[in-house]
CSV table of C-alpha atoms in Angstrom, one decimal:
chain,number,residue,atom,x,y,z
B,1,MET,CA,52.8,45.7,17.7
B,2,TRP,CA,52.8,48.9,16.4
B,3,LYS,CA,54.8,47.6,13.0
B,4,VAL,CA,51.6,45.7,12.4
B,5,PHE,CA,49.5,48.7,12.3
B,6,ALA,CA,52.0,50.2,10.5
B,7,TYR,CA,51.5,47.8,7.6
B,8,TYR,CA,48.3,47.5,7.6
B,9,LEU,CA,48.2,51.3,7.0
B,10,PHE,CA,51.2,51.1,4.1
B,11,ILE,CA,48.9,48.6,2.8
B,12,CYS,CA,45.5,50.9,2.6
B,13,LEU,CA,48.2,53.4,1.0
B,14,ALA,CA,50.4,51.6,-1.0
B,15,VAL,CA,50.1,52.5,-5.1
B,16,VAL,CA,47.5,55.6,-3.3
B,17,SER,CA,50.0,58.2,-4.9
B,18,ARG,CA,49.4,56.8,-8.0
B,19,ALA,CA,45.9,56.4,-7.4
B,20,PHE,CA,45.7,60.2,-6.4
B,21,ALA,CA,47.3,61.6,-9.5
B,22,GLY,CA,44.9,59.7,-11.2
B,23,VAL,CA,41.5,60.9,-10.2
B,24,GLY,CA,39.2,61.9,-12.8
B,25,GLU,CA,41.6,60.7,-15.8
B,26,ASP,CA,43.4,57.6,-17.5
B,27,SER,CA,45.9,56.5,-15.4
B,28,LEU,CA,47.2,53.3,-17.7
B,29,ASN,CA,47.5,56.2,-20.6
B,30,ARG,CA,49.5,58.2,-18.2
B,31,TYR,CA,51.7,55.5,-17.1
B,32,ASP,CA,52.0,54.2,-21.2
B,33,MET,CA,52.4,57.8,-22.4
B,34,LEU,CA,55.2,59.1,-19.8
B,35,ASP,CA,57.4,62.2,-20.1
B,36,PRO,CA,60.3,61.1,-23.1
B,37,GLU,CA,62.5,62.3,-20.1
B,38,ASP,CA,61.5,59.9,-17.7
B,39,LYS,CA,63.6,57.0,-19.0
B,40,LEU,CA,63.9,55.5,-16.4
B,41,SER,CA,60.4,53.9,-16.3
B,42,ALA,CA,60.2,53.7,-19.9
B,43,SER,CA,62.7,51.0,-19.4
B,44,PHE,CA,60.7,48.8,-17.6
B,45,THR,CA,60.1,44.9,-18.5
B,46,TYR,CA,57.0,43.4,-17.8
B,47,GLN,CA,56.6,39.6,-17.0
B,48,GLN,CA,53.7,37.0,-18.2
B,49,GLY,CA,52.7,33.9,-17.3
B,50,ASN,CA,53.9,32.3,-14.6
B,51,VAL,CA,56.3,34.1,-12.1
B,52,VAL,CA,58.3,33.0,-9.6
B,53,LEU,CA,58.2,35.9,-6.6
B,54,ASN,CA,60.8,36.5,-4.3
B,55,ASN,CA,59.5,34.1,-1.6
B,56,GLY,CA,59.1,31.0,-3.9
B,57,MET,CA,55.5,31.6,-4.6
B,58,VAL,CA,54.2,31.4,-8.5
B,59,LEU,CA,52.3,34.0,-9.6
B,60,SER,CA,50.2,33.1,-12.5
B,61,VAL,CA,49.7,36.2,-14.6
B,62,PRO,CA,45.6,36.7,-15.5
B,63,GLU,CA,44.9,37.6,-19.0
B,64,GLY,CA,44.6,41.3,-19.3
B,65,TYR,CA,47.6,42.0,-17.0
B,66,ARG,CA,51.3,42.5,-16.6
B,67,PHE,CA,53.6,42.1,-13.9
B,68,LEU,CA,56.3,44.6,-12.8
B,69,ASP,CA,58.9,42.5,-10.5
B,70,ALA,CA,60.3,43.4,-6.7
B,71,VAL,CA,62.8,45.9,-7.9
B,72,GLN,CA,61.4,47.5,-10.7
B,73,GLY,CA,58.2,48.0,-8.7
B,74,ARG,CA,59.9,49.6,-6.0
B,75,THR,CA,61.2,51.9,-8.2
B,76,LEU,CA,57.8,52.9,-9.7
B,77,VAL,CA,56.1,52.7,-6.2
B,78,GLU,CA,58.4,54.4,-4.0
B,79,ARG,CA,60.4,56.4,-6.4
B,80,LEU,CA,57.9,57.8,-8.8
B,81,TRP,CA,54.7,57.4,-7.1
B,82,GLY,CA,56.5,58.5,-3.4
B,83,ASN,CA,54.6,55.6,-1.0
B,84,PRO,CA,57.2,54.6,2.0
B,85,GLN,CA,59.1,51.8,1.5
B,86,ASN,CA,57.3,48.6,2.2
B,87,PRO,CA,59.5,45.5,3.3
B,88,GLY,CA,57.6,43.0,2.0
B,89,PHE,CA,57.1,44.1,-1.3
B,90,LEU,CA,57.0,41.4,-4.1
B,91,GLY,CA,55.7,43.1,-7.0
B,92,LEU,CA,53.0,44.7,-9.3
B,93,LEU,CA,50.5,43.8,-11.2
B,94,LEU,CA,49.0,46.5,-13.8
B,95,PRO,CA,46.4,46.5,-16.4
B,96,LYS,CA,47.8,46.0,-20.0
B,97,PRO,CA,46.9,49.4,-22.3
B,98,GLY,CA,43.2,49.0,-23.2
B,99,SER,CA,42.5,45.9,-22.0
B,100,GLN,CA,40.2,47.2,-19.3
B,101,PRO,CA,37.6,50.1,-19.2
B,102,GLU,CA,38.3,53.8,-18.3
B,103,ASN,CA,39.4,53.8,-14.7
B,104,ILE,CA,38.7,50.7,-13.8
B,105,LEU,CA,42.0,49.7,-11.6
B,106,PHE,CA,45.1,51.4,-10.8
B,107,GLY,CA,46.8,48.2,-10.1
B,108,ILE,CA,47.1,45.8,-7.8
B,109,GLU,CA,50.3,44.9,-5.4
B,110,ILE,CA,51.5,41.5,-4.0
B,111,SER,CA,53.4,41.6,-0.9
B,112,THR,CA,54.2,39.3,1.9
B,113,ASP,CA,53.2,40.1,6.0
B,114,GLU,CA,55.3,38.0,8.6
B,115,THR,CA,53.1,38.5,11.6
B,116,GLY,CA,52.9,35.0,12.1
B,117,TYR,CA,50.0,32.2,12.0
B,118,LEU,CA,46.5,33.2,12.4
B,119,SER,CA,44.1,30.3,13.5
B,120,GLN,CA,41.0,30.2,11.5
B,121,GLN,CA,39.5,30.9,15.2
B,122,GLU,CA,41.3,34.1,15.5
B,123,ALA,CA,40.2,34.9,12.0
B,124,ARG,CA,36.7,34.2,12.9
B,125,GLN,CA,36.9,36.9,16.0
B,126,LEU,CA,39.0,39.5,14.8
B,127,ASN,CA,37.4,42.8,15.8
B,128,TYR,CA,37.5,45.0,12.9
B,129,THR,CA,35.7,48.0,14.5
B,130,THR,CA,39.1,48.1,16.8
B,131,LEU,CA,41.4,47.3,13.5
B,132,MET,CA,39.9,50.0,11.7
B,133,GLN,CA,40.6,52.6,15.0
B,134,LYS,CA,44.0,51.5,15.4
B,135,MET,CA,44.6,52.3,11.8
B,136,GLN,CA,42.9,55.7,11.6
B,137,GLN,CA,45.6,56.6,14.6
B,138,HIS,CA,48.2,55.4,12.6
B,139,LEU,CA,46.9,57.5,9.6
B,140,LEU,CA,47.3,60.5,11.4
B,141,GLN,CA,51.5,59.4,11.6
B,142,GLU,CA,51.2,58.7,8.1
B,143,ASN,CA,49.7,62.1,7.1
B,144,ASN,CA,52.5,64.3,8.7
B,145,TRP,CA,54.9,62.2,6.4
B,146,ARG,CA,53.1,62.7,3.5
B,147,ASN,CA,52.7,66.2,4.3
B,148,ARG,CA,56.7,66.8,4.6
B,149,LYS,CA,57.2,64.7,1.0
B,150,GLY,CA,54.4,67.4,-0.5
B,151,LEU,CA,51.9,64.7,-0.9
B,152,SER,CA,48.3,64.5,-0.9
B,153,THR,CA,47.0,63.6,2.6
B,154,VAL,CA,44.1,60.9,3.3
B,155,THR,CA,41.8,62.9,5.4
B,156,ASP,CA,39.0,60.1,6.7
B,157,MET,CA,39.4,55.8,6.0
B,158,TYR,CA,36.3,53.8,7.0
B,159,TRP,CA,35.2,50.1,5.3
B,160,ALA,CA,33.4,50.0,2.2
B,161,MET,CA,31.9,46.7,3.3
B,162,PRO,CA,32.0,44.8,6.2
B,163,PRO,CA,35.1,42.5,6.5
B,164,ALA,CA,35.2,39.1,5.6
B,165,TYR,CA,36.8,35.7,5.8
B,166,ASN,CA,36.2,32.8,4.1
B,167,GLU,CA,37.5,29.7,5.7
B,168,THR,CA,36.9,27.5,2.1
B,169,ASP,CA,40.6,29.0,1.1
B,170,ASN,CA,42.0,31.0,4.1
B,171,THR,CA,41.7,34.6,3.1
B,172,GLN,CA,40.6,37.8,4.7
B,173,HIS,CA,38.8,40.4,2.8
B,174,LEU,CA,39.8,44.0,3.6
B,175,VAL,CA,37.6,46.4,1.9
B,176,ARG,CA,38.2,50.7,2.4
B,177,ILE,CA,37.3,53.3,1.4
B,178,LEU,CA,40.1,55.9,1.4
B,179,GLN,CA,38.3,59.9,1.1
B,180,LEU,CA,41.0,62.4,-0.3
B,181,GLY,CA,39.3,66.0,1.0
B,182,LYS,CA,35.6,66.1,1.1
B,183,ASN,CA,35.0,65.2,-3.0
B,184,ALA,CA,37.5,62.5,-3.9
B,185,SER,CA,38.0,59.5,-2.7
B,186,ILE,CA,39.9,55.7,-3.7
B,187,LEU,CA,38.3,52.3,-3.2
B,188,ASN,CA,41.1,50.0,-1.4
B,189,TYR,CA,40.8,45.9,-2.2
B,190,GLU,CA,43.1,44.1,-0.1
B,191,MET,CA,42.7,40.3,-0.2
B,192,ARG,CA,44.8,38.3,2.8
B,193,ILE,CA,45.9,35.0,1.9
B,194,LEU,CA,46.7,33.0,4.8
B,195,THR,CA,49.7,31.3,5.1
B,196,ARG,CA,51.9,29.2,7.6
B,197,THR,CA,54.0,32.1,8.5
B,198,GLY,CA,52.0,34.7,8.0
B,199,ALA,CA,49.4,36.6,4.8
B,200,LEU,CA,50.4,37.0,1.1
B,201,SER,CA,48.4,40.4,0.7
B,202,LEU,CA,46.9,41.2,-2.9
B,203,THR,CA,45.9,44.9,-2.6
B,204,ALA,CA,44.0,46.3,-5.4
B,205,VAL,CA,43.9,50.3,-6.0
B,206,ALA,CA,41.1,51.7,-7.8
B,207,ASN,CA,37.9,54.6,-7.7
B,208,THR,CA,35.2,53.8,-6.0
B,209,SER,CA,32.8,52.9,-8.8
B,210,GLN,CA,34.4,49.7,-9.2
B,211,LEU,CA,33.7,47.8,-5.9
B,212,THR,CA,31.4,45.3,-8.0
B,213,ALA,CA,34.0,44.6,-10.5
B,214,LEU,CA,36.8,43.9,-7.8
B,215,GLN,CA,34.0,41.6,-5.5
B,216,ALA,CA,34.3,39.1,-8.7
B,217,LEU,CA,37.9,39.8,-9.1
B,218,MET,CA,39.7,39.3,-6.1
B,219,PRO,CA,38.2,35.8,-5.1
B,220,ALA,CA,39.4,35.0,-8.4
B,221,MET,CA,42.9,35.9,-8.1
B,222,VAL,CA,43.1,32.9,-5.5
B,223,ALA,CA,43.4,30.5,-8.2
B,224,ASN,CA,46.4,32.2,-9.8
B,225,ILE,CA,48.4,32.1,-6.4
B,226,HIS,CA,50.5,28.8,-5.9
B,227,LEU,CA,52.4,28.3,-2.8
B,228,PRO,CA,54.8,26.0,-2.6
B,229,VAL,CA,55.0,23.2,-0.1
B,230,GLY,CA,56.1,24.2,3.7
B,231,GLN,CA,54.6,27.5,3.2
B,232,ARG,CA,50.9,26.6,2.7
B,233,TYR,CA,48.3,27.6,5.7
B,234,LEU,CA,48.3,23.6,6.0
B,235,ASP,CA,51.6,23.1,6.5
B,236,PHE,CA,51.8,25.1,9.9
B,237,ASN,CA,53.7,23.5,12.9
B,238,PRO,CA,52.1,24.2,16.4
B,239,HIS,CA,55.6,23.1,18.0
B,240,THR,CA,58.2,25.3,16.2
B,241,ASP,CA,55.9,27.9,14.1
B,242,GLN,CA,55.6,31.5,15.6
B,243,ILE,CA,51.7,32.9,16.5
B,244,ALA,CA,50.3,36.0,15.7
B,245,THR,CA,50.3,37.0,19.1
B,246,TRP,CA,49.0,40.7,18.0
B,247,THR,CA,45.9,40.2,17.7
B,248,GLU,CA,44.9,38.8,21.1
B,249,ARG,CA,45.5,42.0,23.1
B,250,VAL,CA,44.4,44.2,20.2
B,251,LEU,CA,42.0,43.2,17.4
B,252,ARG,CA,39.9,41.2,20.4
B,253,MET,CA,39.4,44.2,22.6
B,254,GLY,CA,35.8,44.5,23.3
B,255,GLU,CA,34.6,41.6,21.6
B,256,ILE,CA,32.7,40.1,24.9
B,257,LEU,CA,29.9,43.0,24.3
B,258,ASP,CA,29.5,41.4,21.4
B,259,ALA,CA,26.5,38.7,22.2
B,260,GLY,CA,27.4,36.9,18.9
B,261,HIS,CA,31.3,36.4,20.2
B,262,PHE,CA,30.0,36.1,23.8
B,263,PHE,CA,28.2,32.9,23.1
B,264,GLU,CA,30.9,31.8,20.7
B,265,TRP,CA,33.5,32.2,23.4
B,266,LEU,CA,31.1,30.1,26.0
B,267,LEU,CA,31.2,27.3,23.1
B,268,ASN,CA,35.0,27.2,22.9
B,269,THR,CA,35.6,27.5,26.7
B,270,TRP,CA,33.1,24.3,27.6
B,271,LEU,CA,35.3,22.5,28.9
B,272,PHE,CA,36.8,25.1,31.3
B,273,ILE,CA,32.9,25.9,32.0
B,274,ALA,CA,32.3,22.3,32.9
B,275,VAL,CA,35.8,22.0,35.3
B,276,CYS,CA,34.2,24.8,37.3
B,277,LEU,CA,30.9,23.1,37.7
B,278,VAL,CA,32.5,20.0,39.0
B,279,MET,CA,34.6,22.1,41.5
B,280,VAL,CA,31.8,23.8,42.7
B,281,SER,CA,30.2,20.6,43.3
B,282,PHE,CA,32.9,18.9,45.5
B,283,ILE,CA,33.0,21.9,47.7
B,284,TYR,CA,29.3,22.1,48.1
B,285,VAL,CA,29.6,18.4,48.9
B,286,MET,CA,32.2,18.1,51.4
B,287,GLN,CA,30.8,20.8,53.2
B,288,TYR,CA,27.9,19.3,53.6
B,289,ILE,CA,29.7,16.2,54.8
B,290,HIS,CA,32.3,18.1,57.5
B,291,ARG,CA,28.8,19.9,58.8
B,292,ARG,CA,27.5,16.1,59.1
B,293,ARG,CA,30.6,15.4,61.2
B,294,GLU,CA,30.4,18.2,63.1
B,295,LEU,CA,26.9,17.3,64.8
B,296,PRO,CA,27.2,15.9,68.7
B,297,LYS,CA,26.8,12.2,68.9
B,298,GLN,CA,24.8,11.1,71.9
B,299,PHE,CA,26.2,7.9,73.4
B,300,PHE,CA,23.0,7.6,75.9
B,301,HIS,CA,20.0,9.6,77.1
B,302,VAL,CA,20.0,11.1,80.2
B,303,ASP,CA,16.2,11.2,81.5
B,304,GLU,CA,15.9,15.0,83.7
B,305,ARG,CA,12.9,13.5,85.8
B,306,LEU,CA,15.4,11.4,87.9
B,307,ASN,CA,17.3,14.2,88.9
């Protein structure tokens, strides 16, 4: 289960080293005007149009962006920017030079999460307060790692807006603020497109002033992702596929205290309640019949005056 929260935390910090370095300056210019001695990053080859990701999904690179594949993206995110390794990393979207206003976006990381199928009912009932608490606990461990690497640390993390689940396109929207010391902060907008085996995660890292822009950009990105038949959310097979059991014990903790969740739980368990009522009624009727049978039966009447 700790791997699930480690994944969420990594997504929070993905590309964040780049954001740390870029607070207050144009990260795209810094990226495109790298030191001449940095031959590695200068050799990157970008892709446009339709790109086939390593998991078979097809990404239509949106206008104004360029795509860096998994191999080169790992080099940039992990080796040059100093982020921890992400086994599910698929690539990185970066704005083209001059295509975006200054400081609008640092990058969008694309990764896959194979933690199992998350049903719509579970998605609606997730306890995001508990999720944030768990992520903050793992953030302390992540900061220890970053301290050893000589990297900046995240002093706090909280929701920038209430998390939401969209049933129309089966997406979760998790928007966080990562606090860097007292005066600096970074916006982390993660959109999870639910799939048969887990989720495809698109995580945008930008300045906090770009929240409104990302609220329009990220939902529109769903149209740029094309899942092959067999990986779609509707392709789930309950007889063979893995269920996301990590939500049962952790993310739903305390939901019974929430009135909305409580009544939703009652509606979802109406059959259980009906069966309980039938059983109680049956026991009551049987006890009543049993008491009637135990009443003494008088076969004849004795007149005491005869004595």
